[in-house]
Amino acid sequence: MLKNREDLKNLRSLCKEALKAEKKKILVCAGTGCISSGSLEIYDRLVELMNERNIPCSVELQEEPHGNTVGLKRSGCHGFCEMGPLVRVEPEGWLYTKVKLPDCEEIIDRTIISGEHIERLAYKKDGIIYKKQDEIPFYHKQTRVVLEHCGHIDATSIKEYLAIGGYSAFEKALFDMDGDEIINEIIESGLRGRGGGGFPAGRKWSQVKKQNEKEKYIVCNGDEGDPGAFMDRSIMEGDPHRMLEGMMIAGLACGASQGYIYVRAEYPMAVDRLEKAIEQATEYGLLGDNILGTGFNFHLHINCGAGAFVCGEGSALTASIEGNRGMPRVKPPRTVEQGLFGKPTVLNNVETFANVPLIIGKGAQWFKSIGPETSPGTKAFALTGNIQNTGLIEVPMGTTIGEVIFEVGGGMRGDGEFKAVQIGGPSGGCLTKEHLDLPLDFDSLKKAGAMIGSGGLVVMDDKTCMVEVARFFMKFTQNESCGKCVPCREGTKRMLAILENIVEGKGKDGDIELLLELADTVSATALCGLGKTAPFPVVSTIRSFREEYEAHIYEKRCPAGSCQKLKRIEIDTALCKGCSKCSKACPVSAIRGKVKEPFSIDQSKCIKCGACVESCPFHAIKEV
């Protein structure tokens, strides 16, 4: 138990020396993506091999150095999910990709014992071998600030976090600053919330501090319900103490003694690592009562949500923590006035809190030096879809969409051509080729009719049907509607029904205009922010790809060729030999003809199952 500032400094110094004593380190990615590919089995095998070869191995940092040891760590997400399982070797900075169990012996014998680089495990592109992680184009174009420790430290160890300077920002705030000074530093930095609309974090903190209530709360939104988004999950899994430190500083600044972390239950590893981090911080006296002898009390609790998308909205989230059904309420009063348990509440997301220790430790001016003036700092994105390099990235605000897709993401996968990118999930919008030079910051995206949201980037190629994209997001939103207000409950249902008719070839004249009219109504009258933004994917796809909607409605044709009900299967009479195999394979008897003469398909009966295409030995039947 640390009793004062000097104890904390001494412990940090001991941990730093212990980390230095590990002359070599092997960091096995233990993020969710790599674990699903078998990284924990690789970790266990490496431990087993090192023990067999009597190599001094440290799987947990010791406060007292024990000579030259090899540190073997389970780190957080390295970000390059496309190439997992990933193993990083330090101090060389080598990154091994797509590591398999049989590779473990070679890693120990050649890399750890002999100091050799294993070329076949290195990342390769266009004939170039990249030994070091930082040289790989995927990483080279990034600025990893919030994610700097993910993949570089043991994600489960408070000692390693202390060894790299962890909790020094909290120490500074606790001993050298008062609440107003902390808040002024956050305001001066220009930090805007990373979970949605980008509200200034310092202004929110200031409003909570000014409330004349003895009891106040700090709440972290770790719900992250957008399809394809996993930024917050990776931070909670890979660097949980940094997020806790940000919440502790917020509590100190605003006069709160209780904090709550709301995490969806589908993130079991994040929950486990947060629980361990809270337990460790409490054991060391950094959480609890009379922290470091200052009289400051702060306790943290974890609440698991049931996966409701609507609980990402502030008032629904606090209602869920209170044990009520997660449904938004009318505002005002706002969360800063009456939030959790009716008390003033600071509500920010994981990435926002993770930025706080950096701002307090390095200063507002350092933070403002990154990115544009109105949206300073960096932003983490989950890059998914039809792109070469999928994974977790972090770039300065103001980086263009084209730079992210073609430099960090490596361009389109296969022979596809870039068509669009959906940003901000169900609350966001679709951006196209004309937006490739658009900076990724709050204000620029708002002007373009989109939003950063939590940071999901779904990249689509020319084989993607944009009407189907709109239908997918509308179905998600409609399923996740809490049903409290009529515009969202009924409006999204009606919009979904129209979109489903269009992709099934049942669209009719006036559907596009009706969709836009319904979108205006829902956006203007829905109760909460999630309802108001629900029509955005529909509106943005109509704006940019109206001709696709018209082709579906008037020509009964899907230009991308992906809508099953609009596909047409035809027999090329020049190639057909009249063997009748297609007729026998058809489950609905839609194919007629005479043997040794060309057959034909009755389109009114055809269900587009493709059985005839597969059965034709002459490749005479094709989808058109």
Coordinates of C-alpha atoms in Angstrom, one line a residue:
M1 CA 0.0 0.0 0.0
L2 CA 1.4 3.3 -1.1
K3 CA 1.0 5.9 1.7
N4 CA 2.4 9.1 0.1
R5 CA 3.9 10.6 -3.0
E6 CA 7.4 9.4 -2.1
D7 CA 6.2 5.8 -1.9
L8 CA 4.8 6.1 -5.4
K9 CA 8.0 7.6 -6.8
N10 CA 10.1 4.9 -5.2
L11 CA 7.8 2.1 -6.6
R12 CA 7.9 3.6 -10.1
S13 CA 11.7 3.8 -9.9
L14 CA 11.9 0.1 -8.9
C15 CA 9.6 -1.0 -11.7
K16 CA 11.5 1.0 -14.2
E17 CA 14.8 -0.7 -13.2
A18 CA 13.1 -4.1 -13.3
L19 CA 11.9 -3.4 -16.9
K20 CA 15.4 -2.3 -17.9
A21 CA 16.8 -5.6 -16.6
E22 CA 14.8 -7.4 -19.2
K23 CA 17.4 -7.2 -22.0
K24 CA 15.0 -8.9 -24.4
K25 CA 11.3 -8.9 -24.6
I26 CA 8.8 -11.0 -26.5
L27 CA 5.4 -9.4 -26.8
V28 CA 2.6 -11.8 -27.9
C29 CA -0.5 -9.9 -29.0
A30 CA -3.3 -10.9 -26.7
G31 CA -6.0 -8.7 -28.2
T32 CA -9.3 -10.3 -29.1
G33 CA -8.4 -10.7 -32.8
C34 CA -5.1 -12.4 -32.3
I35 CA -6.5 -14.6 -29.5
S36 CA -9.1 -15.9 -31.9
S37 CA -6.3 -16.9 -34.2
G38 CA -4.5 -18.8 -31.4
S39 CA -2.0 -16.3 -29.9
L40 CA -2.5 -17.6 -26.3
E41 CA -1.5 -21.1 -27.4
I42 CA 1.6 -19.5 -29.0
Y43 CA 2.3 -17.7 -25.7
D44 CA 2.0 -20.9 -23.7
R45 CA 4.3 -22.7 -26.1
L46 CA 7.0 -20.0 -25.8
V47 CA 6.9 -20.2 -22.0
E48 CA 7.2 -24.0 -22.2
L49 CA 10.2 -23.8 -24.6
M50 CA 12.0 -21.2 -22.5
N51 CA 11.7 -23.3 -19.5
E52 CA 12.9 -26.4 -21.4
R53 CA 16.0 -24.4 -22.5
N54 CA 16.6 -23.0 -19.0
I55 CA 16.3 -19.4 -20.3
P56 CA 15.6 -16.9 -17.5
C57 CA 12.1 -15.9 -18.3
S58 CA 10.0 -13.2 -16.6
V59 CA 6.3 -13.5 -17.3
E60 CA 5.5 -10.9 -14.7
L61 CA 7.6 -7.8 -13.9
Q62 CA 9.3 -8.1 -10.5
E63 CA 10.0 -5.1 -8.3
E64 CA 13.5 -6.2 -7.8
P65 CA 15.7 -6.8 -10.9
H66 CA 17.1 -10.3 -11.2
G67 CA 19.8 -9.9 -13.8
N68 CA 19.4 -10.5 -17.5
T69 CA 16.1 -12.0 -18.2
V70 CA 13.8 -12.3 -21.2
G71 CA 10.4 -10.8 -20.6
L72 CA 7.5 -12.7 -22.1
K73 CA 4.4 -10.6 -22.2
R74 CA 0.8 -10.8 -23.2
S75 CA 0.3 -7.4 -24.7
G76 CA -2.8 -5.6 -26.0
C77 CA -3.8 -5.2 -29.6
H78 CA -0.9 -4.3 -32.0
G79 CA -3.5 -3.0 -34.4
F80 CA -2.4 -5.0 -37.5
C81 CA -5.2 -7.5 -37.1
E82 CA -5.0 -8.6 -40.8
M83 CA -1.6 -10.1 -40.1
G84 CA -2.2 -11.8 -36.7
P85 CA -1.2 -13.6 -34.6
L86 CA 1.6 -11.0 -34.1
V87 CA 4.8 -11.3 -32.0
R88 CA 7.0 -8.3 -31.4
V89 CA 10.7 -8.7 -30.3
E90 CA 12.4 -5.9 -28.4
P91 CA 14.7 -4.1 -28.2
E92 CA 15.1 -4.7 -32.0
G93 CA 11.5 -3.7 -32.7
W94 CA 11.0 -6.7 -35.0
L95 CA 7.5 -7.8 -35.8
Y96 CA 6.6 -11.3 -36.7
T97 CA 3.3 -11.8 -38.6
K98 CA 0.9 -14.7 -39.0
V99 CA 2.9 -16.7 -36.4
K100 CA 1.9 -20.4 -36.0
L101 CA 2.6 -22.9 -33.2
P102 CA 5.4 -24.6 -35.1
D103 CA 7.2 -21.3 -35.4
C104 CA 7.8 -20.9 -31.7
E105 CA 10.8 -23.2 -31.5
E106 CA 12.5 -21.2 -34.3
I107 CA 11.7 -17.9 -32.5
I108 CA 13.4 -19.1 -29.3
D109 CA 16.4 -20.8 -30.9
R110 CA 17.2 -18.3 -33.7
T111 CA 15.9 -14.9 -32.3
I112 CA 16.3 -15.2 -28.6
I113 CA 19.3 -17.4 -28.3
S114 CA 21.2 -16.5 -31.5
G115 CA 19.9 -13.0 -32.1
E116 CA 18.9 -13.7 -35.7
H117 CA 16.0 -12.2 -37.5
I118 CA 13.5 -14.7 -39.1
E119 CA 12.9 -13.3 -42.6
R120 CA 10.0 -15.6 -43.5
L121 CA 7.9 -14.3 -40.5
A122 CA 8.5 -10.6 -41.4
Y123 CA 5.9 -8.5 -43.2
K124 CA 6.4 -8.4 -46.9
K125 CA 4.9 -6.1 -49.5
D126 CA 5.9 -5.5 -53.2
G127 CA 9.0 -7.5 -52.7
I128 CA 10.2 -5.5 -49.7
I129 CA 10.9 -7.1 -46.4
Y130 CA 10.1 -5.0 -43.3
K131 CA 12.0 -6.1 -40.3
K132 CA 10.9 -3.4 -37.8
Q133 CA 7.3 -2.7 -36.9
D134 CA 7.7 1.1 -37.2
E135 CA 8.9 0.7 -40.8
I136 CA 5.8 -1.1 -42.0
P137 CA 3.7 1.3 -44.1
F138 CA 0.6 0.4 -42.0
Y139 CA 2.4 1.8 -38.9
H140 CA 4.7 4.3 -40.5
K141 CA 1.8 6.6 -41.5
Q142 CA 0.2 6.5 -38.0
T143 CA 0.7 8.7 -34.9
R144 CA 0.0 6.4 -32.0
V145 CA -0.6 8.5 -29.0
V146 CA -3.6 6.9 -27.1
L147 CA -2.5 3.5 -28.5
E148 CA 1.2 4.0 -27.9
H149 CA 1.4 1.3 -25.2
C150 CA -1.0 -1.2 -26.8
G151 CA 1.3 -4.0 -28.0
H152 CA 4.3 -2.6 -26.1
I153 CA 3.6 -3.5 -22.5
D154 CA 2.0 -6.3 -20.5
A155 CA -1.7 -5.3 -20.6
T156 CA -2.4 -7.0 -17.2
S157 CA 0.4 -5.4 -15.2
I158 CA 0.2 -2.2 -13.1
K159 CA 4.0 -2.6 -12.5
E160 CA 4.8 -2.2 -16.2
Y161 CA 2.4 0.8 -16.4
L162 CA 4.2 2.4 -13.5
A163 CA 7.6 1.5 -15.1
I164 CA 6.8 3.6 -18.2
G165 CA 5.6 6.6 -16.2
G166 CA 2.0 5.5 -15.4
Y167 CA 0.0 7.5 -12.9
S168 CA 2.5 10.3 -13.0
A169 CA -0.2 12.6 -14.5
F170 CA -2.5 11.7 -11.7
E171 CA 0.3 12.3 -9.2
K172 CA 0.8 15.8 -10.7
A173 CA -2.9 16.6 -10.7
L174 CA -3.2 15.3 -7.1
F175 CA -0.3 17.2 -5.6
D176 CA 0.5 20.1 -7.8
M177 CA -2.9 21.3 -9.2
D178 CA -6.3 22.2 -8.0
G179 CA -9.6 21.3 -9.8
D180 CA -9.8 24.6 -11.7
E181 CA -6.2 24.2 -13.0
I182 CA -6.9 20.7 -14.2
I183 CA -10.1 21.7 -16.0
N184 CA -8.5 24.8 -17.5
E185 CA -5.7 22.6 -18.9
I186 CA -8.3 20.3 -20.5
I187 CA -10.2 23.3 -21.9
E188 CA -7.0 24.9 -23.2
S189 CA -6.0 21.6 -24.9
G190 CA -9.2 21.7 -27.0
L191 CA -9.9 18.0 -26.3
R192 CA -13.3 17.1 -27.8
G193 CA -15.2 13.9 -26.9
R194 CA -14.1 11.0 -29.0
G195 CA -17.4 9.1 -28.8
G196 CA -19.7 10.9 -31.1
G197 CA -20.5 14.6 -31.7
G198 CA -17.2 16.0 -30.4
F199 CA -18.4 18.1 -27.5
P200 CA -15.6 19.9 -25.7
A201 CA -14.6 17.8 -22.7
G202 CA -13.3 20.6 -20.6
R203 CA -16.5 22.5 -20.9
K204 CA -18.4 19.5 -19.7
W205 CA -16.1 19.0 -16.7
S206 CA -16.5 22.7 -15.8
Q207 CA -20.3 22.5 -15.9
V208 CA -20.2 19.5 -13.5
K209 CA -17.8 21.2 -11.1
K210 CA -20.0 24.3 -10.8
Q211 CA -23.0 22.3 -9.7
N212 CA -23.9 22.8 -6.0
E213 CA -24.2 19.1 -5.2
K214 CA -22.0 17.3 -2.7
E215 CA -22.3 14.0 -4.7
K216 CA -21.1 13.8 -8.3
Y217 CA -20.1 11.0 -10.6
I218 CA -17.6 10.2 -13.3
V219 CA -19.0 7.7 -16.0
C220 CA -17.0 6.1 -18.8
N221 CA -19.0 4.9 -21.8
G222 CA -17.4 1.7 -23.0
D223 CA -20.5 0.4 -24.7
E224 CA -19.3 0.9 -28.3
G225 CA -22.2 -0.6 -30.2
D226 CA -21.4 0.5 -33.8
P227 CA -21.0 -2.4 -36.2
G228 CA -17.3 -2.8 -37.1
A229 CA -16.0 -0.6 -34.2
F230 CA -13.5 -1.9 -31.7
M231 CA -11.3 1.1 -30.7
D232 CA -12.5 1.4 -27.1
R233 CA -12.4 -2.4 -26.6
S234 CA -8.8 -2.4 -27.7
I235 CA -7.9 0.4 -25.3
M236 CA -9.6 -1.3 -22.4
E237 CA -7.9 -4.6 -23.2
G238 CA -4.5 -3.2 -24.0
D239 CA -3.9 -0.2 -21.7
P240 CA -6.7 -0.2 -19.0
H241 CA -4.7 1.8 -16.4
R242 CA -4.4 4.8 -18.7
M243 CA -8.2 5.0 -19.0
L244 CA -8.6 4.6 -15.2
E245 CA -6.0 7.3 -14.7
G246 CA -8.0 9.7 -16.9
M247 CA -11.2 9.0 -14.9
M248 CA -9.3 9.5 -11.6
I249 CA -8.1 12.9 -12.8
A250 CA -11.7 13.8 -13.8
G251 CA -12.9 12.8 -10.4
L252 CA -10.2 15.0 -8.8
A253 CA -11.1 17.9 -11.0
C254 CA -14.8 17.8 -10.6
G255 CA -15.1 16.8 -6.9
A256 CA -16.4 13.3 -7.5
S257 CA -15.6 10.3 -5.4
Q258 CA -17.3 7.6 -7.4
G259 CA -16.8 6.4 -11.0
Y260 CA -18.6 3.9 -13.2
I261 CA -17.4 2.1 -16.3
Y262 CA -20.2 0.9 -18.5
V263 CA -19.0 -2.0 -20.7
R264 CA -21.0 -4.3 -22.9
A265 CA -21.0 -7.9 -21.7
E266 CA -19.8 -9.0 -25.2
Y267 CA -16.4 -7.6 -24.2
P268 CA -15.5 -10.3 -21.6
M269 CA -11.7 -9.7 -21.9
A270 CA -12.1 -6.0 -21.5
V271 CA -14.2 -6.5 -18.4
D272 CA -11.6 -9.0 -17.0
R273 CA -8.7 -6.6 -17.6
L274 CA -10.5 -3.6 -16.1
E275 CA -11.4 -5.6 -13.0
K276 CA -7.8 -6.6 -12.6
A277 CA -6.6 -3.1 -13.1
I278 CA -9.0 -1.7 -10.6
E279 CA -8.0 -4.5 -8.1
Q280 CA -4.3 -3.7 -8.6
A281 CA -4.8 0.1 -8.3
T282 CA -6.8 -0.4 -5.1
E283 CA -4.2 -2.8 -3.7
Y284 CA -1.5 -0.2 -4.2
G285 CA -3.6 2.6 -2.7
L286 CA -4.2 4.5 -5.9
L287 CA -7.9 3.9 -5.6
G288 CA -10.0 3.9 -2.5
D289 CA -10.0 6.2 0.5
N290 CA -7.4 8.8 1.5
I291 CA -5.4 8.2 -1.7
L292 CA -1.6 8.7 -1.0
G293 CA -2.5 10.5 2.3
T294 CA -4.2 13.4 0.5
G295 CA -7.8 12.9 1.8
F296 CA -9.0 12.3 -1.8
N297 CA -11.4 9.4 -2.1
F298 CA -12.2 7.7 -5.4
H299 CA -13.8 4.3 -6.1
L300 CA -14.4 2.7 -9.5
H301 CA -17.2 0.2 -10.4
I302 CA -17.9 -1.8 -13.6
N303 CA -21.4 -2.3 -15.0
C304 CA -22.0 -4.7 -17.8
G305 CA -24.6 -3.8 -20.4
A306 CA -26.7 -6.3 -22.3
G307 CA -25.6 -5.1 -25.7
A308 CA -28.4 -2.5 -26.4
F309 CA -27.2 0.0 -28.9
V310 CA -29.4 2.7 -27.4
C311 CA -27.4 2.4 -24.1
G312 CA -24.6 4.3 -25.9
E313 CA -26.8 7.4 -25.5
G314 CA -26.0 9.2 -22.2
S315 CA -29.3 9.2 -20.4
A316 CA -30.1 5.6 -21.5
L317 CA -26.7 4.5 -20.2
T318 CA -27.1 6.1 -16.8
A319 CA -30.6 4.6 -16.5
S320 CA -29.1 1.1 -17.2
I321 CA -26.5 1.6 -14.5
E322 CA -29.3 2.5 -12.1
G323 CA -30.9 -0.8 -12.8
N324 CA -33.7 0.6 -15.0
R325 CA -34.5 -0.1 -18.6
G326 CA -32.0 1.6 -20.9
M327 CA -34.2 4.3 -22.5
P328 CA -33.4 7.9 -23.3
R329 CA -35.2 10.7 -21.5
V330 CA -36.2 14.2 -22.5
K331 CA -33.5 16.9 -22.0
P332 CA -33.1 19.3 -20.2
P333 CA -32.1 18.6 -17.5
R334 CA -28.8 17.5 -19.1
T335 CA -26.4 14.8 -17.7
V336 CA -24.1 17.4 -16.3
E337 CA -26.9 18.7 -14.1
Q338 CA -28.9 15.5 -13.4
G339 CA -27.2 12.4 -14.6
L340 CA -26.4 9.2 -12.7
F341 CA -28.7 8.8 -9.7
G342 CA -30.0 12.3 -10.5
K343 CA -26.6 13.9 -9.7
P344 CA -24.2 15.9 -11.8
T345 CA -22.2 13.5 -14.0
V346 CA -19.2 13.7 -16.3
L347 CA -19.9 11.2 -19.1
N348 CA -17.1 10.6 -21.7
N349 CA -16.0 7.6 -23.7
V350 CA -12.9 5.4 -23.2
E351 CA -10.7 7.2 -25.8
T352 CA -11.5 10.6 -24.3
F353 CA -10.4 9.6 -20.8
A354 CA -7.3 7.9 -22.2
N355 CA -6.2 11.3 -23.7
V356 CA -6.4 13.0 -20.3
P357 CA -3.2 11.7 -18.7
L358 CA -1.2 12.8 -21.7
I359 CA -2.7 16.3 -21.6
I360 CA -2.0 16.7 -17.9
G361 CA 1.5 15.2 -18.2
K362 CA 2.7 16.9 -21.4
G363 CA 0.6 20.0 -21.4
A364 CA -2.2 21.5 -23.5
Q365 CA 0.1 23.1 -26.0
W366 CA 1.7 19.7 -26.8
F367 CA -1.8 18.3 -27.5
K368 CA -2.7 21.3 -29.6
S369 CA 0.4 20.8 -31.7
I370 CA -1.2 17.7 -33.2
G371 CA -4.0 18.0 -35.7
P372 CA -6.1 21.1 -36.8
E373 CA -6.8 24.0 -34.4
T374 CA -10.5 23.2 -34.0
S375 CA -10.0 19.4 -33.6
P376 CA -6.6 18.8 -32.0
G377 CA -5.1 15.5 -31.1
T378 CA -5.4 12.1 -32.7
K379 CA -8.3 9.7 -33.4
A380 CA -8.3 5.9 -33.3
F381 CA -10.3 4.2 -36.1
A382 CA -11.3 0.6 -36.7
L383 CA -10.5 0.1 -40.4
T384 CA -12.6 -2.7 -41.9
G385 CA -14.2 -3.8 -45.2
N386 CA -12.8 -4.4 -48.7
I387 CA -9.3 -3.1 -47.9
Q388 CA -5.9 -4.6 -47.7
N389 CA -5.0 -3.8 -44.1
T390 CA -7.8 -4.1 -41.7
G391 CA -7.2 -3.3 -38.1
L392 CA -6.9 -0.7 -35.4
I393 CA -5.2 2.6 -36.4
E394 CA -4.5 6.0 -34.9
V395 CA -3.9 9.1 -37.0
P396 CA -3.8 12.9 -36.3
M397 CA -7.1 14.6 -36.7
G398 CA -7.1 16.3 -40.1
T399 CA -5.6 13.3 -41.9
T400 CA -7.5 12.8 -45.2
I401 CA -9.8 9.9 -46.0
G402 CA -7.6 9.1 -49.0
E403 CA -4.4 8.9 -46.8
V404 CA -6.1 6.5 -44.4
I405 CA -7.5 4.2 -47.1
F406 CA -4.6 4.1 -49.6
E407 CA -1.5 4.7 -47.4
V408 CA -2.4 3.2 -44.0
G409 CA -5.0 0.8 -45.3
G410 CA -2.9 -0.2 -48.3
G411 CA -5.7 0.4 -50.8
M412 CA -8.5 -1.9 -52.0
R413 CA -8.4 -5.7 -51.6
G414 CA -8.2 -7.7 -54.8
D415 CA -9.2 -6.1 -58.1
G416 CA -11.9 -3.9 -56.6
E417 CA -12.1 -0.1 -57.1
F418 CA -12.8 2.2 -54.2
K419 CA -16.5 3.2 -54.1
A420 CA -17.4 4.6 -50.7
V421 CA -16.6 4.5 -47.0
Q422 CA -19.2 4.4 -44.2
I423 CA -18.0 6.5 -41.3
G424 CA -19.6 6.8 -37.8
G425 CA -21.6 3.6 -38.0
P426 CA -25.4 3.7 -38.1
S427 CA -25.3 7.4 -37.0
G428 CA -22.8 8.3 -39.7
G429 CA -22.8 8.8 -43.4
C430 CA -21.4 7.5 -46.7
L431 CA -18.5 9.3 -48.3
T432 CA -17.3 8.7 -51.9
K433 CA -14.4 9.4 -54.2
E434 CA -15.1 13.1 -54.2
H435 CA -14.4 13.1 -50.5
L436 CA -10.9 11.4 -50.6
D437 CA -9.2 14.7 -49.8
L438 CA -11.6 15.5 -47.0
P439 CA -9.9 15.9 -43.6
L440 CA -11.0 13.5 -40.9
D441 CA -12.1 16.0 -38.2
F442 CA -15.3 16.9 -36.5
D443 CA -16.2 20.1 -38.4
S444 CA -15.1 18.9 -41.9
L445 CA -17.2 15.8 -41.6
K446 CA -20.2 17.6 -40.3
K447 CA -20.1 19.9 -43.3
A448 CA -20.0 16.8 -45.6
G449 CA -23.1 15.3 -43.9
A450 CA -21.3 12.7 -41.9
M451 CA -19.7 12.4 -38.4
I452 CA -16.8 10.7 -36.8
G453 CA -19.0 8.9 -34.3
S454 CA -17.0 6.4 -32.3
G455 CA -14.6 5.9 -35.2
G456 CA -15.6 2.9 -37.4
L457 CA -14.5 3.1 -41.0
V458 CA -16.1 0.5 -43.3
V459 CA -14.5 0.6 -46.8
M460 CA -16.5 -0.6 -49.8
D461 CA -15.6 -1.4 -53.4
D462 CA -17.4 -1.2 -56.7
K463 CA -19.0 -4.6 -56.0
T464 CA -21.0 -3.2 -53.0
C465 CA -24.6 -2.3 -53.5
M466 CA -25.3 1.0 -51.7
V467 CA -29.0 0.4 -51.4
E468 CA -28.2 -2.8 -49.5
V469 CA -25.7 -0.8 -47.3
A470 CA -28.5 1.6 -46.4
R471 CA -30.9 -1.4 -45.7
F472 CA -28.3 -3.1 -43.5
F473 CA -27.8 0.0 -41.3
M474 CA -31.5 0.8 -41.2
K475 CA -32.3 -2.8 -40.1
F476 CA -29.7 -2.5 -37.4
T477 CA -31.1 0.8 -36.2
Q478 CA -34.7 -0.4 -36.3
N479 CA -33.8 -3.6 -34.4
E480 CA -32.0 -1.5 -31.8
S481 CA -34.7 1.2 -31.4
C482 CA -35.8 1.3 -27.8
G483 CA -39.3 2.1 -29.0
K484 CA -39.9 5.0 -26.6
C485 CA -40.7 7.6 -29.3
V486 CA -43.0 7.2 -32.3
P487 CA -40.7 8.8 -34.9
C488 CA -37.9 6.3 -34.3
R489 CA -40.0 3.3 -33.5
E490 CA -42.4 3.6 -36.5
G491 CA -40.3 5.8 -38.8
T492 CA -37.4 3.5 -39.0
K493 CA -39.7 0.5 -39.5
R494 CA -41.4 2.2 -42.5
M495 CA -38.0 3.2 -44.0
L496 CA -36.7 -0.4 -43.6
A497 CA -39.8 -1.8 -45.3
I498 CA -39.3 0.5 -48.3
L499 CA -35.6 -0.4 -48.6
E500 CA -36.4 -4.1 -48.3
N501 CA -38.9 -3.7 -51.2
I502 CA -36.4 -1.9 -53.3
V503 CA -33.6 -4.6 -52.9
E504 CA -36.2 -7.3 -53.6
G505 CA -37.3 -5.7 -56.9
K506 CA -40.6 -4.4 -55.5
G507 CA -39.7 -0.8 -55.4
K508 CA -42.0 1.7 -57.0
D509 CA -42.1 5.3 -58.2
G510 CA -42.0 7.8 -55.3
D511 CA -40.1 5.5 -52.9
I512 CA -37.0 7.7 -53.0
E513 CA -39.0 10.8 -52.2
L514 CA -40.9 9.0 -49.4
L515 CA -37.6 7.8 -47.9
L516 CA -36.3 11.4 -47.8
E517 CA -39.5 12.7 -46.3
L518 CA -39.5 10.1 -43.6
A519 CA -35.8 10.8 -42.9
D520 CA -36.5 14.5 -42.4
T521 CA -39.4 13.6 -40.0
V522 CA -37.4 11.1 -37.9
S523 CA -34.3 13.4 -37.7
A524 CA -36.4 16.4 -36.6
T525 CA -38.7 14.7 -34.1
A526 CA -36.9 11.7 -32.6
L527 CA -36.2 11.9 -28.8
C528 CA -32.5 11.1 -28.7
G529 CA -29.4 11.7 -30.7
L530 CA -29.3 8.1 -32.0
G531 CA -32.9 8.4 -33.3
K532 CA -32.1 11.7 -34.9
T533 CA -29.1 10.4 -36.8
A534 CA -30.7 7.0 -37.7
P535 CA -31.6 8.1 -41.3
F536 CA -28.1 9.4 -42.1
P537 CA -26.9 6.3 -44.0
V538 CA -30.0 6.4 -46.2
V539 CA -29.9 10.1 -46.9
S540 CA -26.1 10.0 -47.7
T541 CA -26.4 7.0 -50.0
I542 CA -29.4 8.6 -51.9
R543 CA -27.4 11.8 -52.2
S544 CA -24.3 10.1 -53.7
F545 CA -25.8 7.1 -55.4
R546 CA -29.3 8.0 -56.4
E547 CA -28.8 6.3 -59.8
E548 CA -28.4 3.0 -58.0
Y549 CA -31.8 3.5 -56.2
E550 CA -33.4 4.4 -59.6
A551 CA -31.9 1.3 -61.3
H552 CA -33.4 -0.9 -58.6
I553 CA -36.8 0.7 -58.8
Y554 CA -37.3 1.4 -62.5
E555 CA -35.0 -1.2 -64.2
K556 CA -35.3 -3.9 -61.6
R557 CA -31.5 -4.2 -61.8
C558 CA -28.8 -4.0 -59.2
P559 CA -25.8 -2.3 -60.8
A560 CA -23.4 -3.9 -58.3
G561 CA -24.9 -7.3 -59.0
S562 CA -25.2 -8.2 -55.4
C563 CA -29.0 -8.1 -54.7
Q564 CA -30.0 -11.7 -55.0
K565 CA -33.7 -11.0 -55.9
L566 CA -32.6 -8.8 -58.7
K567 CA -30.2 -11.2 -60.3
R568 CA -31.1 -12.7 -63.6
I569 CA -29.9 -16.1 -64.8
E570 CA -29.8 -16.7 -68.5
I571 CA -28.7 -19.5 -70.8
D572 CA -26.4 -18.7 -73.7
T573 CA -28.1 -20.6 -76.6
A574 CA -24.8 -20.5 -78.6
L575 CA -23.1 -22.6 -75.8
C576 CA -26.0 -24.8 -74.7
K577 CA -25.8 -28.3 -76.0
G578 CA -29.2 -29.4 -74.8
C579 CA -27.9 -32.0 -72.3
S580 CA -30.8 -31.2 -69.8
K581 CA -28.6 -31.4 -66.7
C582 CA -29.7 -27.9 -65.8
S583 CA -33.4 -28.8 -66.0
K584 CA -32.8 -31.8 -63.7
A585 CA -31.0 -29.6 -61.2
C586 CA -33.6 -26.9 -61.0
P587 CA -35.7 -27.3 -57.8
V588 CA -38.7 -25.3 -59.2
S589 CA -38.9 -26.7 -62.7
A590 CA -38.2 -23.2 -64.2
I591 CA -36.0 -24.7 -67.1
R592 CA -37.7 -26.1 -70.2
G593 CA -36.4 -27.5 -73.5
K594 CA -35.8 -30.4 -75.7
V595 CA -32.7 -32.7 -75.5
K596 CA -30.0 -31.7 -78.0
E597 CA -31.6 -28.3 -78.4
P598 CA -31.0 -25.0 -76.4
F599 CA -32.9 -24.8 -73.2
S600 CA -34.5 -21.6 -71.7
I601 CA -35.4 -20.3 -68.3
D602 CA -38.8 -19.1 -67.2
Q603 CA -37.9 -15.9 -65.3
S604 CA -41.2 -15.8 -63.5
K605 CA -40.4 -19.1 -61.8
C606 CA -36.7 -18.8 -61.4
I607 CA -35.6 -18.3 -57.7
K608 CA -32.0 -17.5 -58.6
C609 CA -30.6 -20.4 -56.5
G610 CA -27.7 -20.9 -59.0
A611 CA -28.1 -24.7 -59.1
C612 CA -28.3 -24.7 -62.9
V613 CA -25.1 -22.6 -63.1
E614 CA -23.2 -25.2 -61.1
S615 CA -24.6 -28.2 -63.0
C616 CA -23.9 -26.9 -66.5
P617 CA -20.8 -28.7 -67.9
F618 CA -20.5 -26.2 -70.8
H619 CA -20.6 -23.0 -68.8
A620 CA -23.6 -21.8 -70.8
I621 CA -25.6 -20.5 -67.9
K622 CA -24.5 -17.2 -66.2
E623 CA -25.8 -14.7 -63.8
V624 CA -26.3 -11.3 -65.4

